[in-house]
Amino acid sequence: MDDLLEEFIAETAEMLETLSGQLIDWEKDPSDLALIDSVFRFVHTVKGSCGFLDLPRLEKLSHAAEDVLGAAREGTLKASQDLVTAILAVVDRIGELNMALGSGNSVRDDDDELIARMLAFLPDRSKETADADQDQPGGSGSQSFENSIEQEAVPPSFAKARTVRVSLQLLDELMSGVSDLVLSRNEVSRQLRTSGNESEIGPSFSRLSLIVADIRDSISQMRMQNIDRLFSTLPRLMRDISLELDKKTELRISGSQVEIDREMVEALRDPLTHILRNAVDHGIESEADRIAAGKDPEGLITVCARQSGNQILIEIADDGRGIDLDALRRKAIAGRVITLEDWAKLPEDSQLTMIFEPGITTAPEVTSISGRGVGMDVVRSNIQSIGGNIDLENCLGQGLKITLRLPLTLSIIAGLSVEVCRQVYGLSRNSVEEIISVSSSSVKIEQVGGVKVASIRGNRFPYSRLEDLLGIDGATESLSRTLVVIKPAVGSRFALDVERVIDHEELVVKPGSPLVMQSGLYSGVSLPDNGRPMLLLDASGLASAIGCGQETVRSDTTDADSGELDSVAPKGDSALLFENLAGRKQAVRLAAIDRMEEASAKQVRDVGGKLRVAIGDDLFELVGIDKVPEEGTLQILRISDGLEQKCMAVGEIIDMFTLEGKIEPSADPDRHEGVVEALGEHVELINILRYFGNSALGDHSRQGEEALCFIAAPDNNGWERGILGPLLATAGYRVSYDPADSDQAAVILGRADDKTIPDKEPRAIRLREAMQSNDVDAGSIYRHDRTGLLAAIEDKIAGAR
Amino acid sequence: MSGLYLLARIADEPVAIASDDVESVVKISDIVAAPQSHPSVAGVFALRSRVLTLVDCNYLVTGRRLELHPGSTAIIGQVCGHSYGFLVDGVDDVVSLEPENSGFDIVVSEPWQKFVRGFTVLEDQTVMIVDIAKLVRSEETAAA
């Protein structure tokens, strides 16, 4: 409420400010209708907000003024100098009260007198209204302080002005100014290094760097805006669409506290509108159809925002009919977007992305709201323009879930610099899925029908060398080249062959000039530390240059039971095989690794009871090592649980592999998730949660009683006991595998196909194998989606209370 | 529009550029290639922590790239919010000029037509007045 009140005070003060000039004009020419209108609008707005905020005094004043001004507008009351004076007295009082609200002072209460004086001008109602007002003692509740003391001429004070409004343009200028500041700092740093004078200027320069970094952080925060700003308009939008289409819908919004970049709020407005419209129009069935399908007659659309690592996820899910791929195919072929042959070659999830093609709609008929086939392509281009991704999760008959993945900020991105022909290019790390050496045994590059294909651990990707895409030559033929697997905004992964990957760095993105951007290959320019400009490659642009508009990932290993609904075998998680410092081979999930780097022994210190390593300006806790090494360099994996980063020292990094087959349970699930087969050997898969045991995930345990989770693990399945159980235990839940406990458990977890859990069990959370859900396992959660799973458990427990 | 003009040479022809359009004149030493950009783009370069696009004016007129050497001169200017460097043969002087709109029924050859917005006479020599915004914009529209 406080925020609202503050907003109201600021708004009213601002309106009064702009109004003051007009008030004076009005005094000069009382008959000017335009001026009456603007004064009327002002009191009307104040009145509206007051009723909502429970400010009776202001409400009464504005209400009376509105009556009089309304009459003047209609012409039943002739505006005269005296009337204007009376109204102005009321407007002034509104201003005083408003200021008093802000500063906490009181204002003498002779409002009734002012009102009566004004209402006297009203031809017939004047007497009664004034009397009625007299009967009600003014001011109560939150405004009582106003009545407390009668004070004459309290000097106005602005004690509580804690916010200022700044024009967006000014803010933008400030932001770009700070970006420039960062870049100049980088340039100075470079010049310092070359001049060799570092020792003298060093300390002052590092102080300057710190300040610049602080300012940059504040500016980034300034850019941030509560996503609620975007979401708050949705209920109204839904209401209008639902009324128009005569469908009953319910909108549930969660995660309104997530903060996103201000520009992103604007860029998301249209896409969200389109998605919601589509959901109501195409997704949600008519009431009769819903009842026939055994669904709640009221359609449910949920919009949920959450932050995951350095991405913001916005999920829009409906429980409608989902996308009928057959219908989509017919439309796509009729619309000449694709031929039947090509369609048949596409895996299901790429077929789905067809809805983003211009001219495609699955709506049987065009309505006033959607179905014209524009919309989803707008959605995609808007999301792409801010560096985001769209994932679709379709479930025929059960609904569609659209996930928008967005970068946290727009102007500063985590970048990866790559080199080819002695030229350096940047890539957004968000779109990079994997980096692997060409000479690795799991990589094979083959020529098929005139195009090259990279096969990485059985997955085939369209392949191209960066120099070929850019049309430059002079590349060296060497075995040390590197493949970067890139996932652009929608579907369609590909492998980009570069001479070498240079570095991870934060890049300030600047727009490039149209002459450079016209190729579509670049997303902007940046000036990194070394002072040489760097062009940033655009993932989607590269994809279309390679000519892989569609996903062509295939799995070598065709499942024997391919009769199942999900024809695309889910890709197993990847893990990294390494030798620890003791020379023992171990594995760690790739998803847990943020980056790999080297650190010298000098960077490692034993401070504050823990070993820590200083990387750049940051200090990380170092695990996997007992004492400070004497000399040499350390290989370090920067691991993260999504919230916090730590460093793990390792001996040697061997290779990446896909987690396939069974994970054998470990005797010590706290330390190891289990034993897995990695490139022909059996190694321990490290449970990284043990390093984050006391991080935010553990907070649940301090929230009073620990909820009991029963995990249905009928056949001693390794995953449930080896991973899920420890995960929940770390998150602060009690875990039981004993069916006897299932009655008192708050949550029951089981595989989607587990028949031991009753269908209508409200406590059940079902876990499925595939990323994409199908109609058999609707409502289930992908079992490696840890955040989603923990959120679902929270929901269940909250629901049970 | 009388005022100060920068005298420069593009493809061996003298041209005048309104000094209001010119931010500065710099020597270009190091550029970074921008493959697949418009052919008139010689590359991008850094100037006081900004990244600018270098447009080869010689290419626009003759279709031949200017060889970049230490001391190559570029005129810096803004067009539509983007900063560009315009690579020229050289810059000679800054003079106060009075453009002469009438009395010139000259139609210059094809590539020049797109950039020239008037003529002036300087010490008996006819000089074209080049609009730097057109150096960029005519190419943008051609590309679109």
mmCIF file with all atom_site columns, C-alpha atoms in Angstrom, chain A residues 104-216:
data_model
loop_
_atom_site.group_PDB
_atom_site.id
_atom_site.type_symbol
_atom_site.label_atom_id
_atom_site.label_alt_id
_atom_site.label_comp_id
_atom_site.label_asym_id
_atom_site.label_entity_id
_atom_site.label_seq_id
_atom_site.pdbx_PDB_ins_code
_atom_site.Cartn_x
_atom_site.Cartn_y
_atom_site.Cartn_z
_atom_site.occupancy
_atom_site.B_iso_or_equiv
_atom_site.pdbx_formal_charge
_atom_site.auth_seq_id
_atom_site.auth_comp_id
_atom_site.auth_asym_id
_atom_site.auth_atom_id
_atom_site.pdbx_PDB_model_num
ATOM 1   C CA . GLY A 1 104 ? 3.162   13.657 7.541   1.00 0.00 ? 104 GLY A CA 1
ATOM 2   C CA . ASN A 1 105 ? 2.039   17.165 8.548   1.00 0.00 ? 105 ASN A CA 1
ATOM 3   C CA . SER A 1 106 ? -1.523  18.092 9.202   1.00 0.00 ? 106 SER A CA 1
ATOM 4   C CA . VAL A 1 107 ? -3.724  20.547 7.382   1.00 0.00 ? 107 VAL A CA 1
ATOM 5   C CA . ARG A 1 108 ? -6.496  22.561 8.993   1.00 0.00 ? 108 ARG A CA 1
ATOM 6   C CA . ASP A 1 109 ? -9.831  20.951 8.288   1.00 0.00 ? 109 ASP A CA 1
ATOM 7   C CA . ASP A 1 110 ? -12.221 23.537 6.960   1.00 0.00 ? 110 ASP A CA 1
ATOM 8   C CA . ASP A 1 111 ? -12.855 21.490 3.867   1.00 0.00 ? 111 ASP A CA 1
ATOM 9   C CA . ASP A 1 112 ? -16.590 21.600 4.376   1.00 0.00 ? 112 ASP A CA 1
ATOM 10  C CA . GLU A 1 113 ? -16.523 25.334 4.285   1.00 0.00 ? 113 GLU A CA 1
ATOM 11  C CA . LEU A 1 114 ? -14.600 25.305 1.031   1.00 0.00 ? 114 LEU A CA 1
ATOM 12  C CA . ILE A 1 115 ? -16.932 22.736 -0.420  1.00 0.00 ? 115 ILE A CA 1
ATOM 13  C CA . ALA A 1 116 ? -20.027 24.594 0.666   1.00 0.00 ? 116 ALA A CA 1
ATOM 14  C CA . ARG A 1 117 ? -18.702 27.773 -0.864  1.00 0.00 ? 117 ARG A CA 1
ATOM 15  C CA . MET A 1 118 ? -18.169 25.989 -4.123  1.00 0.00 ? 118 MET A CA 1
ATOM 16  C CA . LEU A 1 119 ? -21.385 24.005 -4.118  1.00 0.00 ? 119 LEU A CA 1
ATOM 17  C CA . ALA A 1 120 ? -23.349 27.184 -3.527  1.00 0.00 ? 120 ALA A CA 1
ATOM 18  C CA . PHE A 1 121 ? -22.842 27.876 -7.191  1.00 0.00 ? 121 PHE A CA 1
ATOM 19  C CA . LEU A 1 122 ? -24.656 24.702 -8.132  1.00 0.00 ? 122 LEU A CA 1
ATOM 20  C CA . PRO A 1 123 ? -28.225 25.748 -8.976  1.00 0.00 ? 123 PRO A CA 1
ATOM 21  C CA . ASP A 1 124 ? -30.499 23.205 -7.251  1.00 0.00 ? 124 ASP A CA 1
ATOM 22  C CA . ARG A 1 125 ? -28.492 20.647 -5.327  1.00 0.00 ? 125 ARG A CA 1
ATOM 23  C CA . SER A 1 126 ? -26.361 23.134 -3.527  1.00 0.00 ? 126 SER A CA 1
ATOM 24  C CA . LYS A 1 127 ? -28.215 23.138 -0.235  1.00 0.00 ? 127 LYS A CA 1
ATOM 25  C CA . GLU A 1 128 ? -28.723 19.423 0.320   1.00 0.00 ? 128 GLU A CA 1
ATOM 26  C CA . THR A 1 129 ? -25.237 18.326 -0.704  1.00 0.00 ? 129 THR A CA 1
ATOM 27  C CA . ALA A 1 130 ? -23.671 20.859 1.559   1.00 0.00 ? 130 ALA A CA 1
ATOM 28  C CA . ASP A 1 131 ? -25.900 19.722 4.403   1.00 0.00 ? 131 ASP A CA 1
ATOM 29  C CA . ALA A 1 132 ? -25.172 16.084 3.768   1.00 0.00 ? 132 ALA A CA 1
ATOM 30  C CA . ASP A 1 133 ? -21.510 16.860 3.882   1.00 0.00 ? 133 ASP A CA 1
ATOM 31  C CA . GLN A 1 134 ? -21.915 18.641 7.161   1.00 0.00 ? 134 GLN A CA 1
ATOM 32  C CA . ASP A 1 135 ? -23.522 15.559 8.659   1.00 0.00 ? 135 ASP A CA 1
ATOM 33  C CA . GLN A 1 136 ? -20.574 13.323 8.022   1.00 0.00 ? 136 GLN A CA 1
ATOM 34  C CA . PRO A 1 137 ? -17.628 14.147 10.182  1.00 0.00 ? 137 PRO A CA 1
ATOM 35  C CA . GLY A 1 138 ? -14.738 14.368 7.751   1.00 0.00 ? 138 GLY A CA 1
ATOM 36  C CA . GLY A 1 139 ? -11.593 12.403 7.948   1.00 0.00 ? 139 GLY A CA 1
ATOM 37  C CA . SER A 1 140 ? -11.084 9.073  9.613   1.00 0.00 ? 140 SER A CA 1
ATOM 38  C CA . GLY A 1 141 ? -8.758  6.105  9.427   1.00 0.00 ? 141 GLY A CA 1
ATOM 39  C CA . SER A 1 142 ? -5.545  6.739  7.701   1.00 0.00 ? 142 SER A CA 1
ATOM 40  C CA . GLN A 1 143 ? -6.205  10.438 7.572   1.00 0.00 ? 143 GLN A CA 1
ATOM 41  C CA . SER A 1 144 ? -6.963  11.064 11.193  1.00 0.00 ? 144 SER A CA 1
ATOM 42  C CA . PHE A 1 145 ? -3.632  12.717 11.670  1.00 0.00 ? 145 PHE A CA 1
ATOM 43  C CA . GLU A 1 146 ? -4.801  15.498 9.460   1.00 0.00 ? 146 GLU A CA 1
ATOM 44  C CA . ASN A 1 147 ? -7.428  16.438 11.973  1.00 0.00 ? 147 ASN A CA 1
ATOM 45  C CA . SER A 1 148 ? -5.287  16.165 15.029  1.00 0.00 ? 148 SER A CA 1
ATOM 46  C CA . ILE A 1 149 ? -4.153  19.712 15.484  1.00 0.00 ? 149 ILE A CA 1
ATOM 47  C CA . GLU A 1 150 ? -5.383  22.819 13.869  1.00 0.00 ? 150 GLU A CA 1
ATOM 48  C CA . GLN A 1 151 ? -2.383  24.575 12.644  1.00 0.00 ? 151 GLN A CA 1
ATOM 49  C CA . GLU A 1 152 ? -2.231  27.797 10.771  1.00 0.00 ? 152 GLU A CA 1
ATOM 50  C CA . ALA A 1 153 ? 0.291   28.223 8.026   1.00 0.00 ? 153 ALA A CA 1
ATOM 51  C CA . VAL A 1 154 ? 2.454   25.187 8.408   1.00 0.00 ? 154 VAL A CA 1
ATOM 52  C CA . PRO A 1 155 ? 5.397   25.792 6.156   1.00 0.00 ? 155 PRO A CA 1
ATOM 53  C CA . PRO A 1 156 ? 5.225   23.228 3.401   1.00 0.00 ? 156 PRO A CA 1
ATOM 54  C CA . SER A 1 157 ? 7.876   20.607 3.706   1.00 0.00 ? 157 SER A CA 1
ATOM 55  C CA . PHE A 1 158 ? 8.946   17.921 1.263   1.00 0.00 ? 158 PHE A CA 1
ATOM 56  C CA . ALA A 1 159 ? 10.404  15.650 3.858   1.00 0.00 ? 159 ALA A CA 1
ATOM 57  C CA . LYS A 1 160 ? 9.328   12.417 2.223   1.00 0.00 ? 160 LYS A CA 1
ATOM 58  C CA . ALA A 1 161 ? 10.259  12.969 -1.372  1.00 0.00 ? 161 ALA A CA 1
ATOM 59  C CA . ARG A 1 162 ? 12.105  9.698  -1.806  1.00 0.00 ? 162 ARG A CA 1
ATOM 60  C CA . THR A 1 163 ? 11.593  9.217  -5.482  1.00 0.00 ? 163 THR A CA 1
ATOM 61  C CA . VAL A 1 164 ? 12.030  11.419 -8.479  1.00 0.00 ? 164 VAL A CA 1
ATOM 62  C CA . ARG A 1 165 ? 10.710  10.913 -11.907 1.00 0.00 ? 165 ARG A CA 1
ATOM 63  C CA . VAL A 1 166 ? 13.289  10.981 -14.620 1.00 0.00 ? 166 VAL A CA 1
ATOM 64  C CA . SER A 1 167 ? 12.561  11.040 -18.292 1.00 0.00 ? 167 SER A CA 1
ATOM 65  C CA . LEU A 1 168 ? 13.330  7.792  -20.057 1.00 0.00 ? 168 LEU A CA 1
ATOM 66  C CA . GLN A 1 169 ? 15.526  9.546  -22.525 1.00 0.00 ? 169 GLN A CA 1
ATOM 67  C CA . LEU A 1 170 ? 17.699  10.924 -19.764 1.00 0.00 ? 170 LEU A CA 1
ATOM 68  C CA . LEU A 1 171 ? 17.947  7.497  -18.244 1.00 0.00 ? 171 LEU A CA 1
ATOM 69  C CA . ASP A 1 172 ? 18.938  6.023  -21.582 1.00 0.00 ? 172 ASP A CA 1
ATOM 70  C CA . GLU A 1 173 ? 21.597  8.654  -22.026 1.00 0.00 ? 173 GLU A CA 1
ATOM 71  C CA . LEU A 1 174 ? 22.913  7.887  -18.580 1.00 0.00 ? 174 LEU A CA 1
ATOM 72  C CA . MET A 1 175 ? 23.019  4.212  -19.383 1.00 0.00 ? 175 MET A CA 1
ATOM 73  C CA . SER A 1 176 ? 24.869  4.645  -22.618 1.00 0.00 ? 176 SER A CA 1
ATOM 74  C CA . GLY A 1 177 ? 27.147  7.099  -20.845 1.00 0.00 ? 177 GLY A CA 1
ATOM 75  C CA . VAL A 1 178 ? 28.023  4.470  -18.305 1.00 0.00 ? 178 VAL A CA 1
ATOM 76  C CA . SER A 1 179 ? 28.613  1.908  -21.029 1.00 0.00 ? 179 SER A CA 1
ATOM 77  C CA . ASP A 1 180 ? 31.035  4.361  -22.573 1.00 0.00 ? 180 ASP A CA 1
ATOM 78  C CA . LEU A 1 181 ? 32.624  4.862  -19.188 1.00 0.00 ? 181 LEU A CA 1
ATOM 79  C CA . VAL A 1 182 ? 33.231  1.141  -18.899 1.00 0.00 ? 182 VAL A CA 1
ATOM 80  C CA . LEU A 1 183 ? 34.720  1.090  -22.354 1.00 0.00 ? 183 LEU A CA 1
ATOM 81  C CA . SER A 1 184 ? 37.015  4.046  -21.646 1.00 0.00 ? 184 SER A CA 1
ATOM 82  C CA . ARG A 1 185 ? 38.136  2.377  -18.462 1.00 0.00 ? 185 ARG A CA 1
ATOM 83  C CA . ASN A 1 186 ? 39.007  -0.669 -20.519 1.00 0.00 ? 186 ASN A CA 1
ATOM 84  C CA . GLU A 1 187 ? 40.947  1.465  -22.923 1.00 0.00 ? 187 GLU A CA 1
ATOM 85  C CA . VAL A 1 188 ? 42.878  3.159  -20.131 1.00 0.00 ? 188 VAL A CA 1
ATOM 86  C CA . SER A 1 189 ? 43.575  -0.230 -18.622 1.00 0.00 ? 189 SER A CA 1
ATOM 87  C CA . ARG A 1 190 ? 44.979  -1.404 -21.920 1.00 0.00 ? 190 ARG A CA 1
ATOM 88  C CA . GLN A 1 191 ? 47.162  1.671  -22.309 1.00 0.00 ? 191 GLN A CA 1
ATOM 89  C CA . LEU A 1 192 ? 48.407  1.276  -18.755 1.00 0.00 ? 192 LEU A CA 1
ATOM 90  C CA . ARG A 1 193 ? 49.422  -2.272 -19.473 1.00 0.00 ? 193 ARG A CA 1
ATOM 91  C CA . THR A 1 194 ? 51.345  -1.341 -22.598 1.00 0.00 ? 194 THR A CA 1
ATOM 92  C CA . SER A 1 195 ? 53.026  1.674  -21.015 1.00 0.00 ? 195 SER A CA 1
ATOM 93  C CA . GLY A 1 196 ? 54.254  -0.422 -18.119 1.00 0.00 ? 196 GLY A CA 1
ATOM 94  C CA . ASN A 1 197 ? 53.579  2.318  -15.581 1.00 0.00 ? 197 ASN A CA 1
ATOM 95  C CA . GLU A 1 198 ? 51.136  0.164  -13.761 1.00 0.00 ? 198 GLU A CA 1
ATOM 96  C CA . SER A 1 199 ? 52.880  0.165  -10.397 1.00 0.00 ? 199 SER A CA 1
ATOM 97  C CA . GLU A 1 200 ? 52.527  3.913  -9.902  1.00 0.00 ? 200 GLU A CA 1
ATOM 98  C CA . ILE A 1 201 ? 49.017  4.426  -11.104 1.00 0.00 ? 201 ILE A CA 1
ATOM 99  C CA . GLY A 1 202 ? 47.876  0.931  -10.270 1.00 0.00 ? 202 GLY A CA 1
ATOM 100 C CA . PRO A 1 203 ? 46.167  1.532  -6.906  1.00 0.00 ? 203 PRO A CA 1
ATOM 101 C CA . SER A 1 204 ? 44.288  4.638  -8.010  1.00 0.00 ? 204 SER A CA 1
ATOM 102 C CA . PHE A 1 205 ? 43.313  2.923  -11.192 1.00 0.00 ? 205 PHE A CA 1
ATOM 103 C CA . SER A 1 206 ? 41.927  -0.101 -9.429  1.00 0.00 ? 206 SER A CA 1
ATOM 104 C CA . ARG A 1 207 ? 39.955  2.225  -7.171  1.00 0.00 ? 207 ARG A CA 1
ATOM 105 C CA . LEU A 1 208 ? 38.570  3.890  -10.275 1.00 0.00 ? 208 LEU A CA 1
ATOM 106 C CA . SER A 1 209 ? 37.712  0.484  -11.680 1.00 0.00 ? 209 SER A CA 1
ATOM 107 C CA . LEU A 1 210 ? 35.844  -0.419 -8.527  1.00 0.00 ? 210 LEU A CA 1
ATOM 108 C CA . ILE A 1 211 ? 33.832  2.775  -8.643  1.00 0.00 ? 211 ILE A CA 1
ATOM 109 C CA . VAL A 1 212 ? 33.017  2.257  -12.285 1.00 0.00 ? 212 VAL A CA 1
ATOM 110 C CA . ALA A 1 213 ? 31.912  -1.285 -11.531 1.00 0.00 ? 213 ALA A CA 1
ATOM 111 C CA . ASP A 1 214 ? 29.683  -0.012 -8.707  1.00 0.00 ? 214 ASP A CA 1
ATOM 112 C CA . ILE A 1 215 ? 28.118  2.601  -10.914 1.00 0.00 ? 215 ILE A CA 1
ATOM 113 C CA . ARG A 1 216 ? 27.526  0.014  -13.565 1.00 0.00 ? 216 ARG A CA 1
#
